[in-house]
PDB file of C-alpha atoms in Angstrom:
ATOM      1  CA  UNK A   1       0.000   0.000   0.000  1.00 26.00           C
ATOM      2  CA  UNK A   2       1.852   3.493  -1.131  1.00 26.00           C
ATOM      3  CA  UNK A   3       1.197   5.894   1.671  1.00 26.00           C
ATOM      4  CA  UNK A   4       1.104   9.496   0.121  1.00 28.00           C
ATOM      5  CA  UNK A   5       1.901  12.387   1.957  1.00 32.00           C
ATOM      6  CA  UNK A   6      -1.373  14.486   2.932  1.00 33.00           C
ATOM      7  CA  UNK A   7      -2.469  17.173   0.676  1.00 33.00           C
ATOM      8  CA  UNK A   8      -4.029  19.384   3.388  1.00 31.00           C
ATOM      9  CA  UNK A   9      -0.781  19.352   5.420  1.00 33.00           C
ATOM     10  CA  UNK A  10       1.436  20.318   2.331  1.00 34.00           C
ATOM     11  CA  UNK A  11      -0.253  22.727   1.407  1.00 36.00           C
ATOM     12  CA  UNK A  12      -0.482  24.557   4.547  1.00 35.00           C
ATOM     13  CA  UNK A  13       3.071  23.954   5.419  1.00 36.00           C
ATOM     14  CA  UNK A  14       4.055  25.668   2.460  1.00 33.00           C
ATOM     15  CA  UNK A  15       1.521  28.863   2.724  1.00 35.00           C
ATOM     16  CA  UNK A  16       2.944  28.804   6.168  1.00 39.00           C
ATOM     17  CA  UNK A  17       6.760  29.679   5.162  1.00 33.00           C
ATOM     18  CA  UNK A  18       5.202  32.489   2.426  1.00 33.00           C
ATOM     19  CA  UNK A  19       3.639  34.223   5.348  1.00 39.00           C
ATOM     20  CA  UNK A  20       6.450  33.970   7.411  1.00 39.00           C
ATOM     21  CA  UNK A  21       8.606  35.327   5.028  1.00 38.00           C
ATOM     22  CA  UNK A  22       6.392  37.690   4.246  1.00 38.00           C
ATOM     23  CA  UNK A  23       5.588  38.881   7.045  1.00 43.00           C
ATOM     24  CA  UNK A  24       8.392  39.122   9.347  1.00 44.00           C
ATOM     25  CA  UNK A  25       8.295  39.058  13.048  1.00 41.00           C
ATOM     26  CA  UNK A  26       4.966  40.603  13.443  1.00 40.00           C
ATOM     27  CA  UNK A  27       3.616  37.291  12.305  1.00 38.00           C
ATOM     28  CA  UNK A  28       3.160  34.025  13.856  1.00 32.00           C
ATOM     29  CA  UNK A  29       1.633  30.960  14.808  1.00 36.00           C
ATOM     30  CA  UNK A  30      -0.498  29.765  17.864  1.00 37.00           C
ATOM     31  CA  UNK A  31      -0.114  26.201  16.327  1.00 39.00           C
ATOM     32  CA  UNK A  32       3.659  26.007  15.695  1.00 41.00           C
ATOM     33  CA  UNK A  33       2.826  25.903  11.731  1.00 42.00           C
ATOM     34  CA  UNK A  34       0.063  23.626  10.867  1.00 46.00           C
ATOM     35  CA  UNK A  35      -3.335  26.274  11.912  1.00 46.00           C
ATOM     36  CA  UNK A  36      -5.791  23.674  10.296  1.00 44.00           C
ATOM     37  CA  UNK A  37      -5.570  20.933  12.432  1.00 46.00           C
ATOM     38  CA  UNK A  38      -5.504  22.508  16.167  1.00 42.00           C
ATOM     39  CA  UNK A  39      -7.656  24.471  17.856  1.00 43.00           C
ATOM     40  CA  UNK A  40      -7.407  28.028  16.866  1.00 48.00           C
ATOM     41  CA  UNK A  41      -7.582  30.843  19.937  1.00 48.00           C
ATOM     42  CA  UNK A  42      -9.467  34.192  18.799  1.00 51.00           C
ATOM     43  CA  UNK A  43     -11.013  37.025  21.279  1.00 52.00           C
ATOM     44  CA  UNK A  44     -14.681  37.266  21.803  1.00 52.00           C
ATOM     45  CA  UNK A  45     -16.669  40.515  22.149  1.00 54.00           C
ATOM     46  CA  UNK A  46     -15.401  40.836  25.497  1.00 50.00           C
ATOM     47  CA  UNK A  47     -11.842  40.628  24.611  1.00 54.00           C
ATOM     48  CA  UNK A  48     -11.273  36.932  26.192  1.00 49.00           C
ATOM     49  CA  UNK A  49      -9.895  34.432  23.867  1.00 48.00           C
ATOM     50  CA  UNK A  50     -12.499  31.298  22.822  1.00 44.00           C
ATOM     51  CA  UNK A  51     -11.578  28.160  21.052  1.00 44.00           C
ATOM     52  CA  UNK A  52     -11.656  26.710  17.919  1.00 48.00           C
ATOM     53  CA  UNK A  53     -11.750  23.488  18.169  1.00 42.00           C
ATOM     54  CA  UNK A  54     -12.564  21.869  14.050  1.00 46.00           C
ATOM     55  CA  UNK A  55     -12.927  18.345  13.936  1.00 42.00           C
ATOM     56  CA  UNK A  56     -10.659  15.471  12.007  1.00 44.00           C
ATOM     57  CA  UNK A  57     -12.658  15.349   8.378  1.00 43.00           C
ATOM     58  CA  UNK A  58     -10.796  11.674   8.733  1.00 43.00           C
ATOM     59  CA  UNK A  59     -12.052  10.731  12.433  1.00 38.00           C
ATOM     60  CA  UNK A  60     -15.206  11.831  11.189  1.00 39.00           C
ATOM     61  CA  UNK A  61     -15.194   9.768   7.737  1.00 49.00           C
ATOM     62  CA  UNK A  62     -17.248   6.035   8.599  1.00 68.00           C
ATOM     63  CA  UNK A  63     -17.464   2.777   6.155  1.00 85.00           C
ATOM     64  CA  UNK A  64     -21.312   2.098   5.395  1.00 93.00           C
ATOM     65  CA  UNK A  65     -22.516  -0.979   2.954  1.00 95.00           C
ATOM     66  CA  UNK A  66     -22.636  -2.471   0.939  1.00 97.00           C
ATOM     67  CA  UNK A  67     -18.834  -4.017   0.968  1.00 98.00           C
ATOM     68  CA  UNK A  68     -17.664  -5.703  -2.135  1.00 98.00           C
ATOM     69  CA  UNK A  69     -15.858  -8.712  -1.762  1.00 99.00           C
ATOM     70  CA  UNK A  70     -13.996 -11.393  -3.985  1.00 99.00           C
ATOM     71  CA  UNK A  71     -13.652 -15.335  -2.483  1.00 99.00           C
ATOM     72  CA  UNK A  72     -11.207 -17.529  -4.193  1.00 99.00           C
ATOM     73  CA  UNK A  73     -11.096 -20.765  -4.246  1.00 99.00           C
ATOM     74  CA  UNK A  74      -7.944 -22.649  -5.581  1.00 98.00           C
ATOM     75  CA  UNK A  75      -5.744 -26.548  -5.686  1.00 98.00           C
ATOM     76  CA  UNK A  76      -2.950 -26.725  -4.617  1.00 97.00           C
ATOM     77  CA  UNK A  77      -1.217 -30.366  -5.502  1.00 97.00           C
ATOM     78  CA  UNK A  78       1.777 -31.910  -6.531  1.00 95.00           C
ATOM     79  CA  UNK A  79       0.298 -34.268  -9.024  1.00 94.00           C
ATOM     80  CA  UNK A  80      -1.523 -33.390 -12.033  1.00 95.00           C
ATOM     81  CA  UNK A  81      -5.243 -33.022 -10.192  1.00 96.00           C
ATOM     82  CA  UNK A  82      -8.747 -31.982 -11.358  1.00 97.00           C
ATOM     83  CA  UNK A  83     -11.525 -31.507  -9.061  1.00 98.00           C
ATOM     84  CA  UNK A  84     -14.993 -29.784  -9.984  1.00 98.00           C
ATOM     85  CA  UNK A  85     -17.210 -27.249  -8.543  1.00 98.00           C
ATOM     86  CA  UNK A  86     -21.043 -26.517  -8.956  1.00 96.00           C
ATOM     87  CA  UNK A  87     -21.332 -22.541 -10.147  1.00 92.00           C
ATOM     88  CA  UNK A  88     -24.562 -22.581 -12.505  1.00 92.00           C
ATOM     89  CA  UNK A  89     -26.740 -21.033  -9.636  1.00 93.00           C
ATOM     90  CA  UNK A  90     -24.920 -18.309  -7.204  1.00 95.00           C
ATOM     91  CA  UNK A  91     -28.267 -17.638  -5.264  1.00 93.00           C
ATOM     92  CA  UNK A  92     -29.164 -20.949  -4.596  1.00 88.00           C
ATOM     93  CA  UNK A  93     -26.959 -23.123  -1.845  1.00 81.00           C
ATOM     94  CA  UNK A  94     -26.390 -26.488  -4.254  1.00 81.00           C
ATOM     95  CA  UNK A  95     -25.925 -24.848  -6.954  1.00 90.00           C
ATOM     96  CA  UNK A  96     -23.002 -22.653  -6.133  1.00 96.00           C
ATOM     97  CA  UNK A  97     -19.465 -23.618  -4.545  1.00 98.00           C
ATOM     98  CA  UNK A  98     -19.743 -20.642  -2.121  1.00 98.00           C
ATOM     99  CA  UNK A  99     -22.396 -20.010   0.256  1.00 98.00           C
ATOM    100  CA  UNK A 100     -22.475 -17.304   3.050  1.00 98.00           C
ATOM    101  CA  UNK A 101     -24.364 -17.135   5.829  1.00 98.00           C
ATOM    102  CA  UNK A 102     -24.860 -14.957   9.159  1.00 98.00           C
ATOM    103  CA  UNK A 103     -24.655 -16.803  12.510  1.00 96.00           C
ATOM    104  CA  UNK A 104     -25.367 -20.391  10.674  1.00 95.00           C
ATOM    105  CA  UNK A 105     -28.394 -19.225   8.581  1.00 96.00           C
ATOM    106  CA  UNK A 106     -27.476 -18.805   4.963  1.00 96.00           C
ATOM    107  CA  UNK A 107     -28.535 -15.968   3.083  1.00 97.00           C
ATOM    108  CA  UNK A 108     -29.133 -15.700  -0.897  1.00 97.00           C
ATOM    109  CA  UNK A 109     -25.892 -13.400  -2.049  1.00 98.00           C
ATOM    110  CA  UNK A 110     -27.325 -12.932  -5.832  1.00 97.00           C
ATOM    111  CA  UNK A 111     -30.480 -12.165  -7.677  1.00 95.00           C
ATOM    112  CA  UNK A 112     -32.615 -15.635  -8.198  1.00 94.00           C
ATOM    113  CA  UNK A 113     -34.519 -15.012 -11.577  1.00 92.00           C
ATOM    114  CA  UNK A 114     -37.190 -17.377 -10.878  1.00 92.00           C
ATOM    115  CA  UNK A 115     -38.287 -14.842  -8.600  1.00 94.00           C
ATOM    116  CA  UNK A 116     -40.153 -11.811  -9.639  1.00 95.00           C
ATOM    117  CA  UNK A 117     -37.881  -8.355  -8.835  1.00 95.00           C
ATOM    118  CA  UNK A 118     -39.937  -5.859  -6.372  1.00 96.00           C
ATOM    119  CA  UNK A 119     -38.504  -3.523  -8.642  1.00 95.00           C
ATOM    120  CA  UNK A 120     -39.790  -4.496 -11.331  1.00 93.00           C
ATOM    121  CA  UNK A 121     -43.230  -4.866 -10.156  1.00 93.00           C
ATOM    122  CA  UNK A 122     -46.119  -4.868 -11.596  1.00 92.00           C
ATOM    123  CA  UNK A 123     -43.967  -7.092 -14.265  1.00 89.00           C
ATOM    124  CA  UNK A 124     -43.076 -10.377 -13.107  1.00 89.00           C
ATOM    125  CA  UNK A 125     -40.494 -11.750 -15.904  1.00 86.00           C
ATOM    126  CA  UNK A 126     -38.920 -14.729 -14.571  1.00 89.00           C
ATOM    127  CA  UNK A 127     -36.534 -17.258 -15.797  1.00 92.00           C
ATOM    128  CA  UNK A 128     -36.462 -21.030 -16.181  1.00 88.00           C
ATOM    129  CA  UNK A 129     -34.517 -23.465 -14.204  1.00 87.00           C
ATOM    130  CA  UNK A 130     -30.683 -23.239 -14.554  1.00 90.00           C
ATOM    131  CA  UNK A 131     -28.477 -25.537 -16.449  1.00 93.00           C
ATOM    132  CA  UNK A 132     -26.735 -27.881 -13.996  1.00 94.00           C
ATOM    133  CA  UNK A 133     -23.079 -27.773 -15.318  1.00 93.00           C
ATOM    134  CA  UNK A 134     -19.811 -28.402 -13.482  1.00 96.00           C
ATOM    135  CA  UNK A 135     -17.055 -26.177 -13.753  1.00 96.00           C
ATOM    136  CA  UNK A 136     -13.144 -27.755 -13.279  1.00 97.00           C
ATOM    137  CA  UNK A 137     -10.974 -26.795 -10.298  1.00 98.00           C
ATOM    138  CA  UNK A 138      -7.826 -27.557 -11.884  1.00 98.00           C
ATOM    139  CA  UNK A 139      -4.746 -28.007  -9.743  1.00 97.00           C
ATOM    140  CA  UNK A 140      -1.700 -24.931 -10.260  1.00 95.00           C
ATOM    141  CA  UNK A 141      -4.329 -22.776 -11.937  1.00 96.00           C
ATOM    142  CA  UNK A 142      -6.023 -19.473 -10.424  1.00 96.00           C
ATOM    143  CA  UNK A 143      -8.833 -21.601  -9.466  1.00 97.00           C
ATOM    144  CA  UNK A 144     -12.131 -20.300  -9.017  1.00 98.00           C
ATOM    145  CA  UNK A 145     -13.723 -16.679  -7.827  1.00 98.00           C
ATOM    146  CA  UNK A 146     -16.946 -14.912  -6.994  1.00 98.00           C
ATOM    147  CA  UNK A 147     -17.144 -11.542  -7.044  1.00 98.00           C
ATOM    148  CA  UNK A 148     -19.468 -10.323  -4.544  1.00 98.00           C
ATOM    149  CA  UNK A 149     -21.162  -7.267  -4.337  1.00 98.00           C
ATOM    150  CA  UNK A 150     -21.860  -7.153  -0.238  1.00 98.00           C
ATOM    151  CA  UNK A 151     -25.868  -6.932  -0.654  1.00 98.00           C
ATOM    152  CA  UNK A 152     -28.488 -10.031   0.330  1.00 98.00           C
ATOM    153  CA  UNK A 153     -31.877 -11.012  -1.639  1.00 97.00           C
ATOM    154  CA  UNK A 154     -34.752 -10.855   0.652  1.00 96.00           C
ATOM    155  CA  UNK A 155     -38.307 -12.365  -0.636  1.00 94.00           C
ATOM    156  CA  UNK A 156     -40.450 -10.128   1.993  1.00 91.00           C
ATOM    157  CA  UNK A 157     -42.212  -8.534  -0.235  1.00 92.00           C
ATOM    158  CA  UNK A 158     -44.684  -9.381  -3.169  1.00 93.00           C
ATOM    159  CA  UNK A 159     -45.619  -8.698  -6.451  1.00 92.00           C
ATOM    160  CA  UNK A 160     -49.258  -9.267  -6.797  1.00 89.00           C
ATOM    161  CA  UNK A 161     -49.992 -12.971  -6.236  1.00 90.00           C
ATOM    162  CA  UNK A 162     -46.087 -13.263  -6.135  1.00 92.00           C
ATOM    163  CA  UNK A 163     -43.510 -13.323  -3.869  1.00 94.00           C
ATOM    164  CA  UNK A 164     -40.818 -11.280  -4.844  1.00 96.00           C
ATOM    165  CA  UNK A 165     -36.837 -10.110  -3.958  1.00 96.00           C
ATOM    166  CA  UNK A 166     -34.898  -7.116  -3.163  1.00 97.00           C
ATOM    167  CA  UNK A 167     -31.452  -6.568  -2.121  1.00 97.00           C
ATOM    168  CA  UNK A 168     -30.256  -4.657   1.089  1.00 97.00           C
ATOM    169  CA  UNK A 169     -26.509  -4.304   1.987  1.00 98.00           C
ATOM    170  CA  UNK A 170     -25.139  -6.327   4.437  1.00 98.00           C
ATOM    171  CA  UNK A 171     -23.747  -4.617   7.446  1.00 98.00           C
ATOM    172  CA  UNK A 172     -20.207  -4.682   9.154  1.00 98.00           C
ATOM    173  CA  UNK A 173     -20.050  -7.433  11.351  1.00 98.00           C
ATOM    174  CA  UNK A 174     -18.772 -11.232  11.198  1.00 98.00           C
ATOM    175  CA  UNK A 175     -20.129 -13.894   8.630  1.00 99.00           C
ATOM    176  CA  UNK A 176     -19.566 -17.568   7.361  1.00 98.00           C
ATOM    177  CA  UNK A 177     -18.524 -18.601   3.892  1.00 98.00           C
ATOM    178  CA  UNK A 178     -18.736 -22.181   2.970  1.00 98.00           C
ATOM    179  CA  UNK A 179     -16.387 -23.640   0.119  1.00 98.00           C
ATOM    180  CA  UNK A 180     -17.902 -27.056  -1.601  1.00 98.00           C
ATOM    181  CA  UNK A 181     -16.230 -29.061  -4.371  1.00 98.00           C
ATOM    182  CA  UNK A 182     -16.233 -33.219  -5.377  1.00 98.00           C
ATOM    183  CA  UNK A 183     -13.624 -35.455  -6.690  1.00 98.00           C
ATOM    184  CA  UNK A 184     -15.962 -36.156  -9.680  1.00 97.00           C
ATOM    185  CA  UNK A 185     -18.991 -35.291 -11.562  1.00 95.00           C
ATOM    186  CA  UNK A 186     -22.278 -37.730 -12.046  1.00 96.00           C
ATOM    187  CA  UNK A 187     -25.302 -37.173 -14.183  1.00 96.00           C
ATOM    188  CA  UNK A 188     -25.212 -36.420 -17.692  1.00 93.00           C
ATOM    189  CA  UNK A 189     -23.922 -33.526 -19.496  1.00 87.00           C
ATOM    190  CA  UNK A 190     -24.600 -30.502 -20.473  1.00 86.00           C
ATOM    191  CA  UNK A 191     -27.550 -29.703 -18.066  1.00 93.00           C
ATOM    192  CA  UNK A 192     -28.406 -33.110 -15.278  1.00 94.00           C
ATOM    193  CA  UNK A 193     -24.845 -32.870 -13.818  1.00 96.00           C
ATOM    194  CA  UNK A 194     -24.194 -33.165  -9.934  1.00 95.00           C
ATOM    195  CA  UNK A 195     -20.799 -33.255  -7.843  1.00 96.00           C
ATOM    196  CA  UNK A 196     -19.620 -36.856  -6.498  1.00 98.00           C
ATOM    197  CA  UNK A 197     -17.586 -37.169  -3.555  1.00 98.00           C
ATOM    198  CA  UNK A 198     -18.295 -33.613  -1.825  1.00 98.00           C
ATOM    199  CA  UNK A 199     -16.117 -32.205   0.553  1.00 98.00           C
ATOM    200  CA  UNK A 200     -16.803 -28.537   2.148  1.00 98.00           C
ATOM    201  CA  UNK A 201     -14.472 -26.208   4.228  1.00 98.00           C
ATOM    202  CA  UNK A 202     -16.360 -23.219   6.386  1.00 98.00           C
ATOM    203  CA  UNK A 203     -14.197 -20.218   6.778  1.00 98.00           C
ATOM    204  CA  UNK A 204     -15.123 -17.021   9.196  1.00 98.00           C
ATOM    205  CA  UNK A 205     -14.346 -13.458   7.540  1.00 98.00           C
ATOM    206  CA  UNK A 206     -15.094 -10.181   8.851  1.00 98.00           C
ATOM    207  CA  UNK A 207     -16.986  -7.068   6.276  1.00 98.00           C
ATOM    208  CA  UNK A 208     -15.662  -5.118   5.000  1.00 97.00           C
ATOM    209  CA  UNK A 209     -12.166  -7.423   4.844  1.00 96.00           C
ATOM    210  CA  UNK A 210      -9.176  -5.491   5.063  1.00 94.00           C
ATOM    211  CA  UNK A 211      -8.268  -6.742   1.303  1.00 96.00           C
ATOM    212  CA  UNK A 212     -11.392  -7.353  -0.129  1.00 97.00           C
ATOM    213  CA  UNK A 213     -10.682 -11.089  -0.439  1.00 98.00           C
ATOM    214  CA  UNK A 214     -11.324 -14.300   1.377  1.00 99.00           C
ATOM    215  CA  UNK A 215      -9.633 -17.048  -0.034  1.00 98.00           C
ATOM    216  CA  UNK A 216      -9.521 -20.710   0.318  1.00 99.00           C
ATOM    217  CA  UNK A 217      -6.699 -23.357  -0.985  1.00 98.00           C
ATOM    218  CA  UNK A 218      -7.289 -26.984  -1.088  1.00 98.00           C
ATOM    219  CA  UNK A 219      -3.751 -27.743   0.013  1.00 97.00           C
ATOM    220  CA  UNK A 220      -3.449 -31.820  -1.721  1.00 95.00           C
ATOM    221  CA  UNK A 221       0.498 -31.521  -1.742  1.00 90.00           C
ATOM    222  CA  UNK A 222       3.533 -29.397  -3.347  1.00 69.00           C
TER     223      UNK A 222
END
């Protein structure tokens, strides 16, 4: 992380020394050079001195949601490996690798479009069911990654006769994300398939991460 020197304080340091060169030993400084960070001391009406006290624009600054963040999940062997991953579906639970959840209950991290959008409302397009492919998790290659974007689908409201979903950001706090792969795939291709041999990991991260990235390696070796 470059760390770049602050604006603000340049630029005062340096109208600083023009004054002071300007103005000679009339002129000077209750704050020993940087004015816009203490508390300035001015007379009143009555000729005794008040304080200005400004606050810290960066004490004041505060993270809100939603908080983006990217999971990873990679294989790590040292023989020539392939495992496989479900990643047709990310709202639904079996049909995505990743699933997050908040104190054990999961929680739908995408848009499902067999439900109806509240925003969308009065329409009510929805989509079919998806196709049930498996996607390889070869070992030595980046793996696997969601992007996502730090908001939950809710189905509290409705659309007519319909239930339907809207996202809200999810807060700062401490959450669950669950990594599933199998050793092989079943069913038939391109659409029936289903993972054989499943094996999941459950790893705690914290929003917003300090990176903006929660990763998981299957560690088989080299």
């Amino acid at each position: 992380m470059r760390i770049l020197p602050d604006s603000r304080t340049v630029g005062t340091t340096l109208v600083g020394l023009l004054a002071a060169a300007l103005c000679g030993p009339a002129c000077y400084s209750s704050s020993g050079g940087d004015d816009e960070d203490a508390a300035d001391a001015r007379p009143d009406d009555t000729g005794a001195e008040t304080l200005d006290v400004r606050p810290d624009d960066a004490a004041q600054e505060t993270l809100a949601p939603p908080f983006p963040t990217r999971f990873v999940l990679r294989l790590v062997s040292d023989i020539p490996e392939t495992l496989y991953v479900a990643s047709f579906e990310p709202s639904s639970t079996s049909g995505h690798w990743l699933t997050l959840s908040d104190r054990g209950t999961p929680f739908a991290k995408a848009e499902n479009c067999a439900i109806c959008d509240c925003a969308e409302c009065p329409a009510c397009s929805v989509c079919g069911a998806p196709c049930a492919q498996l996607s390889e998790l070869v070992a030595g290659s980046a793996g696997v990654e969601y992007l996502w974007d730090g908001r939950k689908w809710t189905t509290d409201g409705a659309c007519g006769d319909h239930p339907c979903e809207a996202p809200e950001p999810v807060p700062a706090g401490t959450y669950s994300a669950r990594f599933c792969w199998g050793t092989g795939r079943g069913g038939s291709s391109p659409c029936d398939e289903y993972l054989l041999g499943e094996t999941c990991a459950d790893v705690e991260f914290s929003l917003p991460d300090p990176d903006g990235v929660v990763e998981y390696v299957i560690d088989h070796g080299g």
